[in-house]
Amino acid sequence: MNLHIKNMVCNRCKMVVKAELEKLGFNPISVELGEVSLANTISADDKIRIAKKLNQFGFELLEDRKTQIAEQIKTTIINLVHYTKEPLKFNLSSYLSEQIKLEYTQLSAIFSEVEHQTIEKYFIAQKIEKAKEMLTYGELTLSEIAYQLNYSSVAHLSSQFKKVLGITPSAYKNQAFDKRKTLDEI
């Protein structure tokens, strides 16, 4: 049986969910971002117990199919932007369709309905958040960051950065404080 869980955005989230499920007496077969596989089906009472426990940590058990798909899209994009080591050289719509096994038009309509924004805007927000992280660490040049995030040029990255945040990447880098968001806040 698979459980779909909202707000799982990092490896620590996976560890927390796994540990809490084990404390409740469930031994997950696998725990991935947004999804847990259990060996057996569980009762409605068990689902309620799991939901209550996970809510204490900011997670939410998803029942609705559209919400599950929207969460899968978000999880796929987060994995792609934040945890893939290779530069982001791909077609997003084809990639999402391949990963989630639905036509992109369906994915786009569901995501817009559930999240009240387009997949593209969400993807850009994640890329800008990743750019903020890279700028904060100061290990890469703006040109290298643009390449890693598959921007056609530094100017394109700077334009989107300013559109989303209201300041340029250089201005952000020179600020004395970090305005990064957690991935589930984006």
mmCIF file of C-alpha atoms in Angstrom, residues 21-185:
data_model
loop_
_atom_site.group_PDB
_atom_site.id
_atom_site.type_symbol
_atom_site.label_atom_id
_atom_site.label_comp_id
_atom_site.label_asym_id
_atom_site.label_seq_id
_atom_site.Cartn_x
_atom_site.Cartn_y
_atom_site.Cartn_z
ATOM 1 C CA LEU A 21 6.011 5.158 11.114
ATOM 2 C CA GLU A 22 8.291 2.631 12.776
ATOM 3 C CA LYS A 23 7.373 4.037 16.217
ATOM 4 C CA LEU A 24 3.715 3.467 15.309
ATOM 5 C CA GLY A 25 4.506 -0.156 14.449
ATOM 6 C CA PHE A 26 4.624 0.113 10.666
ATOM 7 C CA ASN A 27 7.735 -0.950 8.796
ATOM 8 C CA PRO A 28 7.827 0.878 5.487
ATOM 9 C CA ILE A 29 9.257 -0.984 2.502
ATOM 10 C CA SER A 30 10.460 2.304 1.046
ATOM 11 C CA VAL A 31 10.265 5.991 1.905
ATOM 12 C CA GLU A 32 10.693 8.445 -0.945
ATOM 13 C CA LEU A 33 9.926 12.142 -1.181
ATOM 14 C CA GLY A 34 6.144 12.353 -1.045
ATOM 15 C CA GLU A 35 5.464 8.622 -0.966
ATOM 16 C CA VAL A 36 5.758 5.700 1.434
ATOM 17 C CA SER A 37 5.260 2.048 0.509
ATOM 18 C CA LEU A 38 3.907 -0.304 3.154
ATOM 19 C CA ALA A 39 3.836 -4.100 2.825
ATOM 20 C CA ASN A 40 0.171 -4.410 3.834
ATOM 21 C CA THR A 41 -2.980 -2.375 3.512
ATOM 22 C CA ILE A 42 -3.915 -0.437 6.633
ATOM 23 C CA SER A 43 -7.221 0.316 8.292
ATOM 24 C CA ALA A 44 -8.970 3.678 8.346
ATOM 25 C CA ASP A 45 -8.068 3.962 12.056
ATOM 26 C CA ASP A 46 -4.397 3.353 11.232
ATOM 27 C CA LYS A 47 -4.532 6.082 8.580
ATOM 28 C CA ILE A 48 -5.939 8.487 11.160
ATOM 29 C CA ARG A 49 -3.168 7.584 13.624
ATOM 30 C CA ILE A 50 -0.519 8.067 10.946
ATOM 31 C CA ALA A 51 -2.033 11.371 9.796
ATOM 32 C CA LYS A 52 -2.120 12.747 13.355
ATOM 33 C CA LYS A 53 1.484 11.742 14.006
ATOM 34 C CA LEU A 54 2.774 13.155 10.718
ATOM 35 C CA ASN A 55 0.848 16.407 11.216
ATOM 36 C CA GLN A 56 2.924 17.025 14.355
ATOM 37 C CA PHE A 57 5.949 17.350 12.049
ATOM 38 C CA GLY A 58 4.266 19.466 9.376
ATOM 39 C CA PHE A 59 3.425 16.605 7.013
ATOM 40 C CA GLU A 60 -0.009 15.855 5.601
ATOM 41 C CA LEU A 61 -1.456 12.563 4.413
ATOM 42 C CA LEU A 62 -2.987 13.067 0.963
ATOM 43 C CA GLU A 63 -6.174 11.237 -0.016
ATOM 44 C CA ASP A 64 -7.404 13.159 -3.071
ATOM 45 C CA ARG A 65 -5.957 11.918 -6.406
ATOM 46 C CA LYS A 66 -5.481 15.420 -7.858
ATOM 47 C CA THR A 67 -3.659 16.591 -4.741
ATOM 48 C CA GLN A 68 -1.460 13.492 -4.916
ATOM 49 C CA ILE A 69 -0.552 14.237 -8.531
ATOM 50 C CA ALA A 70 0.208 17.888 -7.758
ATOM 51 C CA GLU A 71 2.438 16.759 -4.900
ATOM 52 C CA GLN A 72 4.196 14.271 -7.204
ATOM 53 C CA ILE A 73 4.899 17.112 -9.636
ATOM 54 C CA LYS A 74 6.313 19.280 -6.851
ATOM 55 C CA THR A 75 8.433 16.419 -5.511
ATOM 56 C CA THR A 76 9.768 15.609 -8.985
ATOM 57 C CA ILE A 77 10.714 19.246 -9.576
ATOM 58 C CA ILE A 78 12.337 19.573 -6.142
ATOM 59 C CA ASN A 79 14.379 16.407 -6.755
ATOM 60 C CA LEU A 80 15.371 17.662 -10.175
ATOM 61 C CA VAL A 81 16.410 21.170 -9.128
ATOM 62 C CA HIS A 82 17.873 20.554 -5.694
ATOM 63 C CA TYR A 83 19.224 17.017 -5.697
ATOM 64 C CA THR A 84 20.377 16.312 -9.259
ATOM 65 C CA LYS A 85 24.115 16.805 -9.632
ATOM 66 C CA GLU A 86 24.107 17.214 -13.416
ATOM 67 C CA PRO A 87 23.144 20.504 -15.102
ATOM 68 C CA LEU A 88 19.420 20.772 -15.823
ATOM 69 C CA LYS A 89 19.500 20.033 -19.563
ATOM 70 C CA PHE A 90 16.076 18.593 -20.492
ATOM 71 C CA ASN A 91 12.535 19.401 -21.591
ATOM 72 C CA LEU A 92 10.484 19.825 -18.394
ATOM 73 C CA SER A 93 7.125 18.800 -19.865
ATOM 74 C CA SER A 94 8.534 15.578 -21.354
ATOM 75 C CA TYR A 95 10.451 14.822 -18.168
ATOM 76 C CA LEU A 96 7.374 15.226 -15.938
ATOM 77 C CA SER A 97 5.189 13.166 -18.284
ATOM 78 C CA GLU A 98 7.772 10.391 -18.316
ATOM 79 C CA GLN A 99 8.222 10.403 -14.530
ATOM 80 C CA ILE A 100 4.534 10.618 -13.578
ATOM 81 C CA LYS A 101 3.121 8.620 -16.517
ATOM 82 C CA LEU A 102 0.468 11.169 -17.521
ATOM 83 C CA GLU A 103 0.200 13.577 -20.441
ATOM 84 C CA TYR A 104 1.639 16.996 -19.692
ATOM 85 C CA THR A 105 -1.669 18.739 -20.495
ATOM 86 C CA GLN A 106 -3.327 16.692 -17.715
ATOM 87 C CA LEU A 107 -0.473 17.398 -15.320
ATOM 88 C CA SER A 108 -0.579 21.111 -16.082
ATOM 89 C CA ALA A 109 -4.357 21.376 -15.597
ATOM 90 C CA ILE A 110 -4.299 19.436 -12.320
ATOM 91 C CA PHE A 111 -1.341 21.390 -10.950
ATOM 92 C CA SER A 112 -2.906 24.758 -11.799
ATOM 93 C CA GLU A 113 -6.206 23.726 -10.222
ATOM 94 C CA VAL A 114 -4.653 22.440 -6.987
ATOM 95 C CA GLU A 115 -1.741 24.861 -6.533
ATOM 96 C CA HIS A 116 -3.243 27.990 -8.156
ATOM 97 C CA GLN A 117 -0.083 28.561 -10.175
ATOM 98 C CA THR A 118 1.483 27.044 -13.271
ATOM 99 C CA ILE A 119 4.088 24.301 -13.255
ATOM 100 C CA GLU A 120 6.456 26.698 -15.018
ATOM 101 C CA LYS A 121 6.122 29.345 -12.276
ATOM 102 C CA TYR A 122 6.743 26.705 -9.621
ATOM 103 C CA PHE A 123 9.766 25.405 -11.533
ATOM 104 C CA ILE A 124 11.186 28.913 -11.881
ATOM 105 C CA ALA A 125 10.637 29.564 -8.150
ATOM 106 C CA GLN A 126 12.578 26.385 -7.324
ATOM 107 C CA LYS A 127 15.402 27.343 -9.691
ATOM 108 C CA ILE A 128 15.618 30.819 -8.165
ATOM 109 C CA GLU A 129 15.718 29.287 -4.673
ATOM 110 C CA LYS A 130 18.560 27.028 -5.820
ATOM 111 C CA ALA A 131 20.340 30.043 -7.296
ATOM 112 C CA LYS A 132 19.980 31.827 -3.936
ATOM 113 C CA GLU A 133 21.545 28.819 -2.214
ATOM 114 C CA MET A 134 24.432 28.738 -4.678
ATOM 115 C CA LEU A 135 24.990 32.482 -4.338
ATOM 116 C CA THR A 136 24.972 32.202 -0.544
ATOM 117 C CA TYR A 137 27.689 29.552 -0.590
ATOM 118 C CA GLY A 138 29.775 31.614 -3.023
ATOM 119 C CA GLU A 139 31.475 28.590 -4.601
ATOM 120 C CA LEU A 140 30.278 29.228 -8.181
ATOM 121 C CA THR A 141 30.275 32.259 -10.436
ATOM 122 C CA LEU A 142 26.994 33.625 -11.750
ATOM 123 C CA SER A 143 27.893 32.172 -15.146
ATOM 124 C CA GLU A 144 28.388 28.707 -13.628
ATOM 125 C CA ILE A 145 25.100 28.999 -11.719
ATOM 126 C CA ALA A 146 23.285 29.976 -14.938
ATOM 127 C CA TYR A 147 24.784 26.935 -16.682
ATOM 128 C CA GLN A 148 23.909 24.548 -13.821
ATOM 129 C CA LEU A 149 20.290 25.748 -13.814
ATOM 130 C CA ASN A 150 19.996 25.627 -17.625
ATOM 131 C CA TYR A 151 19.596 29.340 -18.263
ATOM 132 C CA SER A 152 20.560 30.438 -21.758
ATOM 133 C CA SER A 153 22.669 33.266 -20.317
ATOM 134 C CA VAL A 154 23.551 35.151 -17.150
ATOM 135 C CA ALA A 155 21.211 37.892 -18.365
ATOM 136 C CA HIS A 156 18.300 35.427 -18.511
ATOM 137 C CA LEU A 157 19.021 34.192 -14.970
ATOM 138 C CA SER A 158 19.381 37.773 -13.717
ATOM 139 C CA SER A 159 16.124 38.799 -15.391
ATOM 140 C CA GLN A 160 14.135 35.949 -13.811
ATOM 141 C CA PHE A 161 15.867 36.450 -10.457
ATOM 142 C CA LYS A 162 14.889 40.117 -10.431
ATOM 143 C CA LYS A 163 11.352 39.348 -11.611
ATOM 144 C CA VAL A 164 10.822 36.857 -8.772
ATOM 145 C CA LEU A 165 12.715 38.632 -5.956
ATOM 146 C CA GLY A 166 12.814 42.270 -7.017
ATOM 147 C CA ILE A 167 16.623 42.426 -6.817
ATOM 148 C CA THR A 168 19.492 41.241 -8.984
ATOM 149 C CA PRO A 169 21.628 38.216 -8.087
ATOM 150 C CA SER A 170 24.569 40.537 -7.393
ATOM 151 C CA ALA A 171 22.492 42.650 -5.023
ATOM 152 C CA TYR A 172 21.269 39.494 -3.295
ATOM 153 C CA LYS A 173 24.812 38.189 -2.905
ATOM 154 C CA ASN A 174 25.965 41.501 -1.392
ATOM 155 C CA GLN A 175 23.197 41.563 1.226
ATOM 156 C CA ALA A 176 24.287 40.870 4.794
ATOM 157 C CA PHE A 177 21.408 38.465 5.486
ATOM 158 C CA ASP A 178 19.975 35.350 3.924
ATOM 159 C CA LYS A 179 16.347 35.405 2.771
ATOM 160 C CA ARG A 180 16.197 31.787 1.674
ATOM 161 C CA LYS A 181 12.978 29.828 2.099
ATOM 162 C CA THR A 182 12.478 26.223 3.031
ATOM 163 C CA LEU A 183 11.450 24.164 0.010
ATOM 164 C CA ASP A 184 7.925 23.540 1.274
ATOM 165 C CA GLU A 185 7.349 27.319 1.550
#
